[in-house]
Short mmCIF file of C-alpha atoms and ligand atoms in Angstrom, two decimals:
data_model
loop_
_atom_site.label_atom_id
_atom_site.label_comp_id
_atom_site.label_asym_id
_atom_site.label_seq_id
_atom_site.Cartn_x
_atom_site.Cartn_y
_atom_site.Cartn_z
CA MET D 185 84.43 54.06 96.64
CA THR D 186 84.28 52.06 93.45
CA PHE D 187 87.37 51.54 91.36
CA LYS D 188 85.90 53.77 88.58
CA ASN D 189 85.21 56.62 91.13
CA LEU D 190 88.62 56.27 92.53
CA ILE D 191 90.14 56.65 89.08
CA SER D 192 87.99 59.69 88.23
CA SER D 193 88.71 61.43 91.42
CA THR D 194 92.42 60.81 91.01
CA ILE D 195 92.29 62.29 87.52
CA ILE D 196 90.39 65.31 88.87
CA PHE D 197 92.93 65.71 91.60
CA PHE D 198 95.71 65.62 89.08
CA LEU D 199 94.05 68.07 86.78
CA LEU D 200 93.47 70.50 89.57
CA GLY D 201 96.98 69.91 90.87
CA VAL D 202 98.48 70.66 87.50
CA ASN D 203 96.50 73.74 86.60
CA SER D 204 96.04 75.56 89.88
CA ILE D 205 96.49 75.55 93.45
CA VAL D 206 93.10 75.14 95.04
CA PHE D 207 92.39 76.81 98.38
CA SER D 208 89.50 76.87 100.75
CA GLN D 209 88.27 80.38 101.53
CA LYS D 210 90.18 80.35 104.77
CA GLU D 211 93.43 79.25 103.19
CA LYS D 212 93.35 81.73 100.31
CA PRO D 213 96.48 83.86 100.54
CA ASN D 214 96.17 87.61 101.14
CA ILE D 215 97.54 89.50 98.25
CA VAL D 216 99.50 92.78 98.75
CA ILE D 217 101.05 94.66 95.90
CA ILE D 218 103.45 97.33 97.06
CA TYR D 219 103.73 99.71 94.07
CA VAL D 220 106.56 102.16 94.31
CA ASP D 221 106.61 105.21 92.05
CA ASP D 222 109.64 105.84 89.79
CA LEU D 223 111.96 103.43 91.55
CA GLY D 224 114.67 102.06 89.41
CA PHE D 225 116.09 98.57 89.07
CA GLY D 226 119.34 99.62 90.78
CA ASP D 227 117.71 101.65 93.56
CA ILE D 228 117.46 98.75 96.09
CA GLY D 229 120.27 97.13 98.07
CA VAL D 230 120.04 93.63 96.62
CA ASN D 231 120.27 95.12 93.09
CA GLY D 232 123.38 97.07 93.92
CA ALA D 233 122.21 100.43 95.43
CA VAL D 234 125.22 102.41 96.67
CA GLY D 235 124.11 105.56 98.47
CA VAL D 236 121.10 104.32 100.37
CA LYS D 237 120.31 101.23 102.40
CA THR D 238 117.08 99.34 101.95
CA PRO D 239 117.13 96.67 104.66
CA ASN D 240 113.40 95.97 104.65
CA ILE D 241 113.25 95.36 100.97
CA ASP D 242 116.45 93.33 100.99
CA THR D 243 114.94 91.08 103.63
CA LEU D 244 111.91 90.45 101.46
CA ALA D 245 114.29 89.66 98.54
CA LYS D 246 116.29 87.26 100.58
CA ASN D 247 113.27 85.38 101.83
CA GLY D 248 111.46 85.55 98.47
CA VAL D 249 112.20 85.55 94.78
CA ASN D 250 114.13 88.55 93.31
CA PHE D 251 113.37 88.92 89.63
CA THR D 252 116.01 90.30 87.26
CA ASP D 253 113.98 90.67 84.14
CA ALA D 254 110.45 91.53 85.28
CA HIS D 255 108.77 94.62 83.57
CA CYS D 256 106.03 97.09 84.17
CA ALA D 257 103.82 97.60 81.14
CA ALA D 258 105.02 101.07 80.30
CA ALA D 259 107.68 103.63 81.05
CA THR D 260 105.24 106.02 82.76
CA CYS D 261 102.76 105.80 85.55
CA THR D 262 99.17 105.86 84.19
CA PRO D 263 99.77 103.36 81.39
CA SER D 264 101.51 100.97 83.68
CA ARG D 265 98.78 101.15 86.36
CA TYR D 266 96.08 100.88 83.75
CA SER D 267 97.72 97.58 82.41
CA LEU D 268 98.18 96.19 85.87
CA LEU D 269 94.57 96.59 86.86
CA THR D 270 92.96 95.72 83.49
CA GLY D 271 95.35 93.19 82.02
CA SER D 272 95.20 95.21 78.80
CA TYR D 273 98.00 97.12 77.02
CA ALA D 274 97.77 100.85 77.64
CA PHE D 275 97.83 101.72 73.87
CA ARG D 276 94.53 100.01 73.40
CA ASN D 277 93.04 102.78 75.42
CA ASN D 278 95.49 105.58 74.55
CA ALA D 279 96.34 105.70 78.25
CA ALA D 280 98.82 108.46 78.94
CA ILE D 281 99.94 110.58 81.90
CA LEU D 282 96.78 112.24 83.20
CA GLU D 283 96.11 115.64 84.74
CA GLY D 284 94.67 115.80 88.20
CA ASP D 285 91.19 116.45 87.00
CA ALA D 286 90.99 113.90 84.20
CA PRO D 287 88.08 111.44 83.97
CA LEU D 288 88.47 107.85 84.95
CA ILE D 289 90.09 105.80 82.12
CA ILE D 290 89.02 102.40 83.26
CA ASP D 291 85.81 101.06 81.73
CA THR D 292 83.58 100.28 84.76
CA LYS D 293 81.51 97.84 82.79
CA LYS D 294 84.49 95.52 82.41
CA GLU D 295 86.07 93.16 84.91
CA THR D 296 89.21 94.38 86.51
CA LEU D 297 91.91 92.70 88.71
CA PRO D 298 90.13 93.78 91.88
CA LYS D 299 86.69 92.80 90.60
CA MET D 300 88.04 89.37 89.69
CA LEU D 301 89.48 89.02 93.25
CA LYS D 302 86.16 90.16 94.76
CA LYS D 303 84.40 87.39 92.92
CA ALA D 304 86.94 84.98 94.49
CA GLY D 305 85.95 86.20 97.96
CA TYR D 306 88.48 88.86 98.54
CA THR D 307 88.05 92.20 100.25
CA THR D 308 89.87 94.82 98.15
CA GLY D 309 91.49 98.08 99.08
CA VAL D 310 93.74 100.74 97.46
CA VAL D 311 95.80 103.05 99.52
CA GLY D 312 98.02 105.77 97.87
CA LYS D 313 98.58 107.10 94.42
CA TRP D 314 95.78 106.57 91.96
CA HIS D 315 96.46 108.64 88.75
CA LEU D 316 93.83 106.70 86.69
CA GLY D 317 91.36 109.63 86.56
CA LEU D 318 88.18 110.12 88.51
CA GLY D 319 84.56 110.88 87.61
CA LYS D 320 83.32 111.33 84.08
CA GLY D 321 83.51 115.00 83.25
CA LYS D 322 84.15 118.12 85.32
CA ILE D 323 84.82 116.90 88.87
CA ASP D 324 82.99 118.56 91.75
CA TRP D 325 85.59 118.00 94.48
CA ASN D 326 83.07 118.97 97.13
CA LYS D 327 80.79 115.94 96.66
CA ARG D 328 81.39 112.23 96.55
CA ILE D 329 83.11 111.66 93.21
CA PRO D 330 80.82 109.32 91.21
CA LEU D 331 83.36 107.19 89.35
CA GLY D 332 86.53 105.85 90.90
CA PRO D 333 88.08 102.98 92.72
CA LYS D 334 84.76 101.66 94.03
CA GLU D 335 83.39 101.36 90.42
CA VAL D 336 86.81 99.77 89.46
CA GLY D 337 86.33 97.11 92.15
CA PHE D 338 87.94 98.36 95.35
CA ASP D 339 85.80 98.07 98.48
CA TYR D 340 87.94 100.62 100.25
CA SER D 341 90.08 103.50 98.92
CA PHE D 342 92.31 106.22 100.37
CA LEU D 343 93.93 108.19 97.58
CA ILE D 344 96.40 110.78 96.43
CA PRO D 345 94.06 111.54 93.41
CA ALA D 346 96.82 111.97 90.74
CA THR D 347 100.46 112.79 91.65
CA GLY D 348 102.18 114.66 94.43
CA ASP D 349 103.07 117.37 91.94
CA ARG D 350 99.53 117.99 90.78
CA VAL D 351 96.52 119.70 92.30
CA PRO D 352 94.23 119.06 94.23
CA CYS D 353 96.57 118.47 97.17
CA VAL D 354 94.09 116.52 99.30
CA PHE D 355 93.33 112.93 100.13
CA LEU D 356 90.21 111.20 99.12
CA GLU D 357 88.69 108.50 101.32
CA ASN D 358 86.04 106.38 99.51
CA GLN D 359 85.94 109.17 96.89
CA LYS D 360 85.31 112.05 99.22
CA VAL D 361 87.84 114.68 100.21
CA VAL D 362 89.14 113.99 103.70
CA GLY D 363 88.66 116.93 106.18
CA LEU D 364 86.82 119.20 103.74
CA ASP D 365 85.14 122.30 105.30
CA VAL D 366 81.89 122.87 103.29
CA ASN D 367 82.35 126.58 103.73
CA ASP D 368 85.64 126.53 101.88
CA PRO D 369 84.85 124.60 98.70
CA ILE D 370 87.53 123.38 96.33
CA THR D 371 87.99 124.54 92.78
CA VAL D 372 90.74 123.08 90.56
CA SER D 373 91.79 124.25 87.07
CA TYR D 374 94.25 122.84 84.61
CA GLY D 375 93.43 125.61 82.06
CA ALA D 376 92.73 129.14 83.17
CA ARG D 377 94.70 130.43 86.16
CA ILE D 378 92.38 130.81 89.08
CA GLU D 379 92.88 133.04 92.12
CA GLY D 380 93.38 130.97 95.25
CA TYR D 381 96.68 129.55 96.25
CA PRO D 382 99.52 131.76 95.04
CA TRP D 383 101.21 130.88 91.71
CA GLY D 384 104.75 129.62 91.85
CA PHE D 385 105.99 131.73 88.92
CA LYS D 386 104.93 134.86 90.73
CA HIS D 387 106.07 133.84 94.21
CA PRO D 388 109.43 132.07 94.01
CA GLU D 389 110.07 133.34 97.55
CA LEU D 390 107.49 130.92 98.94
CA LEU D 391 109.10 127.88 97.48
CA LYS D 392 111.09 125.03 99.22
CA GLN D 393 112.32 123.85 95.84
CA HIS D 394 112.57 125.72 92.54
CA THR D 395 110.96 124.21 89.55
CA ASP D 396 110.86 124.03 85.79
CA PRO D 397 108.15 126.13 84.09
CA TYR D 398 105.70 123.31 84.13
CA HIS D 399 105.37 123.08 87.89
CA GLN D 400 104.70 126.76 88.68
CA GLY D 401 100.93 126.65 89.46
CA ALA D 402 99.41 126.59 92.98
CA VAL D 403 101.95 126.90 95.82
CA ILE D 404 100.81 124.55 98.55
CA ASN D 405 103.04 123.68 101.55
CA GLY D 406 105.85 125.68 99.93
CA ILE D 407 105.76 123.60 96.80
CA SER D 408 104.39 124.77 93.43
CA ARG D 409 102.38 122.19 91.52
CA ILE D 410 101.01 121.49 88.08
CA GLY D 411 97.57 123.12 87.97
CA TYR D 412 95.70 125.79 89.96
CA MET D 413 93.59 125.40 93.09
CA LYS D 414 91.40 127.40 95.34
CA GLY D 415 89.79 126.56 98.76
CA GLY D 416 89.97 123.34 100.77
CA LYS D 417 92.49 124.83 103.27
CA ASN D 418 91.59 122.37 106.09
CA ALA D 419 91.88 119.42 103.84
CA LEU D 420 95.37 120.09 102.37
CA TRP D 421 97.86 117.34 102.70
CA VAL D 422 101.38 117.88 104.13
CA ASP D 423 103.91 116.21 101.87
CA GLU D 424 106.25 115.35 104.74
CA ASP D 425 103.49 113.27 106.36
CA PHE D 426 102.80 111.05 103.35
CA PRO D 427 104.76 108.06 104.69
CA TYR D 428 102.92 108.16 107.98
CA VAL D 429 99.44 108.78 106.69
CA LEU D 430 99.63 106.15 103.89
CA THR D 431 101.25 103.52 106.13
CA LYS D 432 98.83 104.03 108.91
CA THR D 433 95.92 103.69 106.59
CA ALA D 434 97.25 100.58 104.91
CA LYS D 435 97.91 99.18 108.37
CA GLY D 436 94.38 99.87 109.45
CA PHE D 437 92.98 98.14 106.34
CA ILE D 438 95.08 95.03 106.99
CA GLU D 439 94.11 94.91 110.70
CA ASN D 440 90.39 95.13 109.76
CA GLN D 441 90.58 92.00 107.60
CA LYS D 442 90.40 89.38 110.30
CA ASN D 443 88.18 86.73 108.60
CA ASN D 444 88.46 87.42 104.91
CA PRO D 445 91.34 87.12 102.44
CA PHE D 446 92.17 90.59 101.22
CA PHE D 447 93.86 92.28 98.33
CA LEU D 448 95.67 95.51 99.20
CA TYR D 449 97.10 97.70 96.34
CA PHE D 450 99.48 99.88 98.33
CA SER D 451 100.61 102.53 95.93
CA LEU D 452 103.28 104.73 97.47
CA HIS D 453 103.93 108.38 96.57
CA ASP D 454 107.70 107.77 97.05
CA ILE D 455 109.92 108.21 95.19
CA HIS D 456 108.03 110.49 92.88
CA GLN D 457 108.81 114.20 93.03
CA PRO D 458 108.52 116.52 94.88
CA ARG D 459 110.89 114.62 96.97
CA ILE D 460 110.31 116.00 100.37
CA ALA D 461 111.39 113.50 102.97
CA ASN D 462 109.97 113.60 106.42
CA ILE D 463 112.55 114.98 108.95
CA LYS D 464 113.00 111.40 110.23
CA PHE D 465 114.57 110.41 106.92
CA VAL D 466 116.42 113.64 105.91
CA GLU D 467 120.11 112.83 105.48
CA SER D 468 119.41 109.07 105.95
CA SER D 469 121.17 108.41 102.68
CA THR D 470 124.36 109.90 101.23
CA MET D 471 122.43 110.95 98.09
CA GLY D 472 120.33 113.81 99.30
CA PRO D 473 116.53 113.92 98.74
CA ARG D 474 116.24 111.16 96.14
CA GLY D 475 118.14 108.75 98.45
CA ASP D 476 116.25 109.96 101.56
CA VAL D 477 112.84 109.07 100.02
CA ILE D 478 114.19 105.71 99.02
CA ALA D 479 115.01 105.11 102.69
CA GLN D 480 111.62 106.53 103.61
CA MET D 481 109.96 104.17 101.20
CA ASP D 482 111.88 101.24 102.61
CA TRP D 483 110.63 102.14 106.02
CA CYS D 484 106.98 101.99 104.71
CA VAL D 485 107.66 98.55 103.30
CA GLY D 486 109.00 97.49 106.67
CA GLN D 487 105.82 98.77 108.35
CA ILE D 488 103.72 96.64 106.11
CA THR D 489 105.72 93.49 106.81
CA LYS D 490 105.70 94.29 110.51
CA THR D 491 101.90 94.66 110.48
CA LEU D 492 101.49 91.40 108.59
CA LYS D 493 103.78 89.72 111.12
CA GLU D 494 101.97 91.10 114.16
CA THR D 495 98.57 89.91 112.80
CA ASN D 496 100.02 86.56 111.98
CA LEU D 497 99.26 86.97 108.35
CA LEU D 498 102.73 87.28 106.86
CA GLU D 499 103.20 83.50 106.37
CA ASN D 500 100.13 83.27 104.02
CA THR D 501 100.36 86.65 102.25
CA LEU D 502 101.65 86.86 98.70
CA LEU D 503 103.49 90.12 98.68
CA ILE D 504 104.61 91.63 95.46
CA PHE D 505 107.07 94.56 95.63
CA THR D 506 107.62 96.50 92.42
CA SER D 507 107.54 99.89 90.64
CA ASP D 508 105.43 101.66 87.99
CA ASN D 509 108.28 102.86 85.76
CA GLY D 510 112.00 103.45 85.67
CA PRO D 511 114.02 105.97 87.58
CA ILE D 512 114.33 109.73 86.89
CA LEU D 513 116.55 112.25 88.49
CA ASP D 514 115.22 115.88 88.68
CA ASP D 515 111.79 115.76 86.99
CA GLY D 516 110.68 119.29 87.40
CA TYR D 517 112.02 120.17 90.88
CA VAL D 518 115.52 121.31 91.64
CA ASP D 519 116.25 119.46 94.91
CA TYR D 520 120.03 119.40 94.69
CA ALA D 521 120.12 115.64 95.20
CA ARG D 522 123.37 113.82 94.81
CA GLU D 523 121.74 110.95 92.96
CA LEU D 524 124.80 109.47 91.43
CA VAL D 525 127.02 109.59 94.51
CA GLY D 526 129.59 106.70 94.73
CA ASN D 527 128.55 105.57 91.26
CA HIS D 528 124.94 104.72 92.35
CA LYS D 529 123.12 103.59 89.20
CA PRO D 530 119.31 104.09 89.55
CA GLY D 531 118.65 101.97 86.49
CA GLY D 532 121.32 99.38 87.29
CA ILE D 533 123.43 98.42 84.25
CA TYR D 534 120.44 99.18 81.99
CA ARG D 535 120.16 102.06 79.58
CA GLY D 536 117.39 104.65 79.83
CA SER D 537 115.09 105.89 82.57
CA LYS D 538 111.39 106.73 83.06
CA TYR D 539 109.92 107.81 79.69
CA SER D 540 112.41 105.61 77.89
CA VAL D 541 111.95 102.59 75.68
CA TYR D 542 115.36 101.24 76.71
CA GLU D 543 115.42 98.62 79.36
CA ALA D 544 115.65 100.85 82.50
CA GLY D 545 112.26 102.34 81.51
CA THR D 546 110.37 99.18 82.31
CA ARG D 547 112.73 96.59 83.87
CA MET D 548 111.63 96.95 87.52
CA PRO D 549 113.03 95.89 90.81
CA THR D 550 110.55 93.08 91.53
CA ILE D 551 110.22 90.75 94.53
CA VAL D 552 107.66 88.11 95.32
CA HIS D 553 107.47 87.03 98.95
CA TRP D 554 105.14 84.36 100.34
CA PRO D 555 106.74 82.30 103.15
CA LYS D 556 104.17 79.53 102.89
CA LYS D 557 104.65 78.73 99.23
CA VAL D 558 107.58 80.58 97.73
CA LYS D 559 111.16 79.39 98.12
CA PRO D 560 113.92 82.05 98.22
CA GLY D 561 115.77 82.45 95.02
CA ILE D 562 116.63 84.62 92.03
CA SER D 563 114.64 84.32 88.72
CA SER D 564 115.62 85.69 85.33
CA ALA D 565 112.16 84.79 83.78
CA LEU D 566 110.97 87.46 81.35
CA LEU D 567 107.80 88.66 82.96
CA THR D 568 105.36 91.63 82.62
CA GLN D 569 102.94 93.06 85.08
CA VAL D 570 100.13 92.76 82.52
CA ASP D 571 100.19 89.12 83.39
CA LEU D 572 99.58 89.47 87.04
CA TYR D 573 95.82 89.59 86.36
CA LYS D 574 95.54 86.09 84.75
CA SER D 575 98.24 84.67 87.00
CA LEU D 576 96.44 85.74 90.10
CA ALA D 577 93.16 84.57 88.67
CA CYS D 578 94.73 81.18 88.34
CA LEU D 579 96.05 81.37 91.85
CA VAL D 580 92.65 81.94 93.33
CA ASN D 581 90.99 79.62 90.88
CA GLN D 582 88.66 82.26 89.39
CA ASP D 583 87.63 82.49 85.83
CA VAL D 584 88.23 85.66 83.95
CA GLU D 585 85.23 87.15 82.31
CA LYS D 586 85.00 87.06 78.53
CA GLY D 587 86.54 90.16 77.02
CA ALA D 588 88.54 91.05 80.17
CA ALA D 589 92.27 91.10 80.47
CA PRO D 590 92.88 90.57 76.67
CA ASP D 591 96.68 90.90 76.88
CA SER D 592 97.15 89.03 80.18
CA GLN D 593 98.71 85.52 80.28
CA ASP D 594 99.00 83.07 83.14
CA PHE D 595 102.62 82.86 84.37
CA LEU D 596 101.69 81.97 88.00
CA LYS D 597 104.39 79.27 88.21
CA SER D 598 107.07 81.74 87.22
CA TRP D 599 105.76 84.46 89.48
CA LEU D 600 106.01 81.96 92.30
CA GLY D 601 109.54 80.97 91.32
CA LYS D 602 108.60 77.52 90.42
CA SER D 603 109.49 77.88 86.73
CA ASN D 604 111.89 80.03 84.80
CA LYS D 605 109.62 80.21 81.75
CA GLY D 606 108.92 83.63 80.68
CA ARG D 607 107.06 85.43 77.88
CA GLU D 608 107.99 84.49 74.34
CA PHE D 609 107.35 88.10 73.30
CA LEU D 610 107.02 91.01 75.74
CA LEU D 611 105.84 94.50 74.94
CA GLU D 612 107.50 97.59 76.49
CA GLU D 613 105.45 100.70 75.95
CA ALA D 614 107.02 104.21 75.92
CA TYR D 615 106.97 107.01 73.31
CA THR D 616 107.70 104.26 70.85
CA TYR D 617 107.39 100.47 71.36
CA GLY D 618 110.03 97.98 72.44
CA LEU D 619 109.59 94.30 72.01
CA ARG D 620 111.52 91.49 73.77
CA MET D 621 112.08 88.08 72.37
CA GLY D 622 114.41 86.19 74.69
CA LYS D 623 117.74 87.94 74.47
CA TRP D 624 116.64 90.18 71.53
CA LYS D 625 115.31 93.66 72.03
CA TYR D 626 113.72 95.34 69.07
CA ILE D 627 112.76 99.09 69.06
CA LYS D 628 110.33 100.44 66.50
CA PRO D 629 111.41 103.73 64.95
CA LYS D 630 109.79 106.85 66.36
CA ASN D 631 106.10 106.54 66.22
CA LYS D 632 104.26 109.14 68.43
CA PRO D 633 105.00 112.78 68.81
CA VAL D 634 107.00 113.29 71.97
CA PRO D 635 106.14 116.32 74.32
CA ASN D 636 108.68 119.07 74.21
CA TRP D 637 109.46 118.77 77.92
CA ILE D 638 110.67 115.17 77.38
CA VAL D 639 112.99 116.34 74.67
CA GLN D 640 114.31 119.06 76.90
CA LYS D 641 115.00 116.62 79.79
CA TYR D 642 118.20 114.83 80.19
CA VAL D 643 116.50 111.50 79.53
CA ASP D 644 117.13 109.24 76.60
CA PRO D 645 113.59 108.35 75.35
CA GLY D 646 115.09 105.93 72.90
CA PHE D 647 113.28 106.79 69.69
CA ARG D 648 115.32 106.97 66.50
CA GLU D 649 114.54 107.32 62.86
CA GLU D 650 115.96 103.77 62.29
CA VAL D 651 115.12 100.42 63.74
CA GLN D 652 117.14 99.31 66.73
CA LEU D 653 118.03 95.79 67.73
CA PHE D 654 120.10 94.70 70.66
CA ASN D 655 121.39 91.41 71.82
CA LEU D 656 120.88 91.74 75.62
CA ASP D 657 123.00 88.63 76.45
CA GLU D 658 126.06 90.21 74.95
CA ASP D 659 125.03 93.89 75.37
CA PRO D 660 122.64 94.24 78.28
CA SER D 661 123.17 98.10 78.28
CA GLU D 662 121.85 98.45 74.74
CA GLN D 663 124.98 100.18 73.36
CA ARG D 664 125.40 98.42 69.96
CA ASN D 665 122.54 98.65 67.47
CA ILE D 666 122.99 95.48 65.41
CA TYR D 667 119.84 95.56 63.30
CA LYS D 668 121.87 95.47 60.01
CA ASN D 669 123.46 92.21 60.97
CA HIS D 670 120.09 90.35 61.70
CA PRO D 671 117.45 91.28 59.11
CA GLU D 672 115.67 87.96 59.84
CA ILE D 673 115.24 88.68 63.57
CA VAL D 674 114.16 92.21 62.77
CA GLU D 675 111.52 90.89 60.37
CA VAL D 676 110.11 88.33 62.90
CA MET D 677 109.96 90.94 65.67
CA GLU D 678 108.45 93.67 63.41
CA GLN D 679 105.76 91.31 62.34
CA LYS D 680 105.02 90.19 65.89
CA LEU D 681 104.77 93.81 66.95
CA ASN D 682 102.43 94.52 64.13
CA VAL D 683 100.19 91.65 65.17
CA ILE D 684 100.14 92.91 68.82
CA LEU D 685 99.39 96.42 67.57
CA LYS D 686 96.88 94.94 65.05
CA LEU D 687 98.28 97.04 62.16
CA ASN D 688 97.94 94.10 59.80
C1 LIG N 732 104.92 114.75 83.74
C2 LIG N 732 105.40 115.88 84.71
C3 LIG N 732 106.26 115.16 85.75
C4 LIG N 732 105.48 114.01 86.36
C5 LIG N 732 104.99 113.10 85.35
C6 LIG N 732 104.16 111.96 85.84
C7 LIG N 732 105.78 117.91 83.33
C8 LIG N 732 106.83 118.66 82.65
N1 LIG N 732 106.30 116.78 83.95
O1 LIG N 732 103.99 115.37 82.86
O2 LIG N 732 106.64 116.09 86.70
O3 LIG N 732 104.46 114.48 87.19
O4 LIG N 732 104.20 113.75 84.40
O5 LIG N 732 104.88 111.04 86.49
O6 LIG N 732 104.59 118.16 83.39
S1 LIG N 732 104.29 109.61 86.59
O7 LIG N 732 105.22 108.85 87.40
O8 LIG N 732 103.01 109.77 87.27
O9 LIG N 732 104.13 109.12 85.27
CA1 LIG N 733 105.75 106.78 88.11
#
């Protein structure tokens, strides 16, 4: 090698070394995102859970990085998931909680996180809750659904189509209803009441848990849901079996990936309502149903780590454990949980909940575990799930297509615990907008109409007629609105938010 060549290869080596970690196809880490539903910051042992033990999650935290200021994109499910998979803020697409028969909200012409990973040679799979819509108009549940995970970039899918409290109560595998009897076709309605499964408001005697007026549609497995449904008797899910069915499917997907790096988006139903723990987990916490399903969820996490260990894949798997939005107590079902027993704080010291713009709405329990590359520790970097797209693209050394992931930024080093650098500005979407700038938290005055059922709930959505500004270093629980003392900070943050929202 000539001196000149040596110099240029050294430069190339350095450039690569600084910007990315380059892997051969065989060395590429598997990527698993375990996405829990409605789990709050304080609901896991390492973050102070009181009434329930989460040994499997705590082990991940102890051997990985536990993040204290990492956020989902929004305080509800569909918007957060949309942002995770597209690297785009949910407001850009008006993404909001979807009904069970809503069309797919992800543009299939655009690159997504799984499509990007496929280009990098990954086999991709999603197991669990979807809630991003399916098809493009009225769905025929008796045929393969034309638009869904496949078109979004997943090679394999096994889904709860929307939420556990919405019809249809069936699983979809690769966009077909599992176990459907063609002689008993499925019809679903979110408008007119259709005859079929009895209606909750007419038959309270059939119910395992009583509900608010919004959850009184089709009664299936003793639980009344949002929406009406007819047919598909053989295909109905049993809520109590969710942990086993989903875990077994995720396990199967992992075991099938012998020679290829894979991306698994394991999207649990727990701890969303209806909270109907399997008998194995009933009374496994001191908090009643909400605690029991946390224990059940922890068991699912343990099954995934166990499978990765047994297949010798744990060492080189980047596992991200987190949640889609903050905690909520009874969200439609009266399950007599003792959620706050022993001073358990679902949102930790943070104010708010699911649906709320205060910190507990989006500050998520977040753990990154990758024995081969990540050193155990705690990180206070200010991070958002919107950035996983570009950070993972950097990890696998894959370009992001032009126009894709417009809001995503590369924070790979921080996600891997190698830097404490976080976002300069971080958007928190709810029924109004929150913006973080270091220790400062700005909340825009009320901006969208809020559904009545949110107002009726015991949650604190956070919108006010006036601006709110908190100093989280001194006041992490957002108790003292000090916007009048800091007009200059308010101005900077207001302007930045306007730029993000492109109002200017
Ligand atoms: C709300 C439901 C709530 C829950 C939520 C979605 C009512 C009154 N409430 O609309 O029960 O299903 O949607 O939760 O309809 S999420 O975690 O998927 O965002
Ligand atoms: Ca959720």
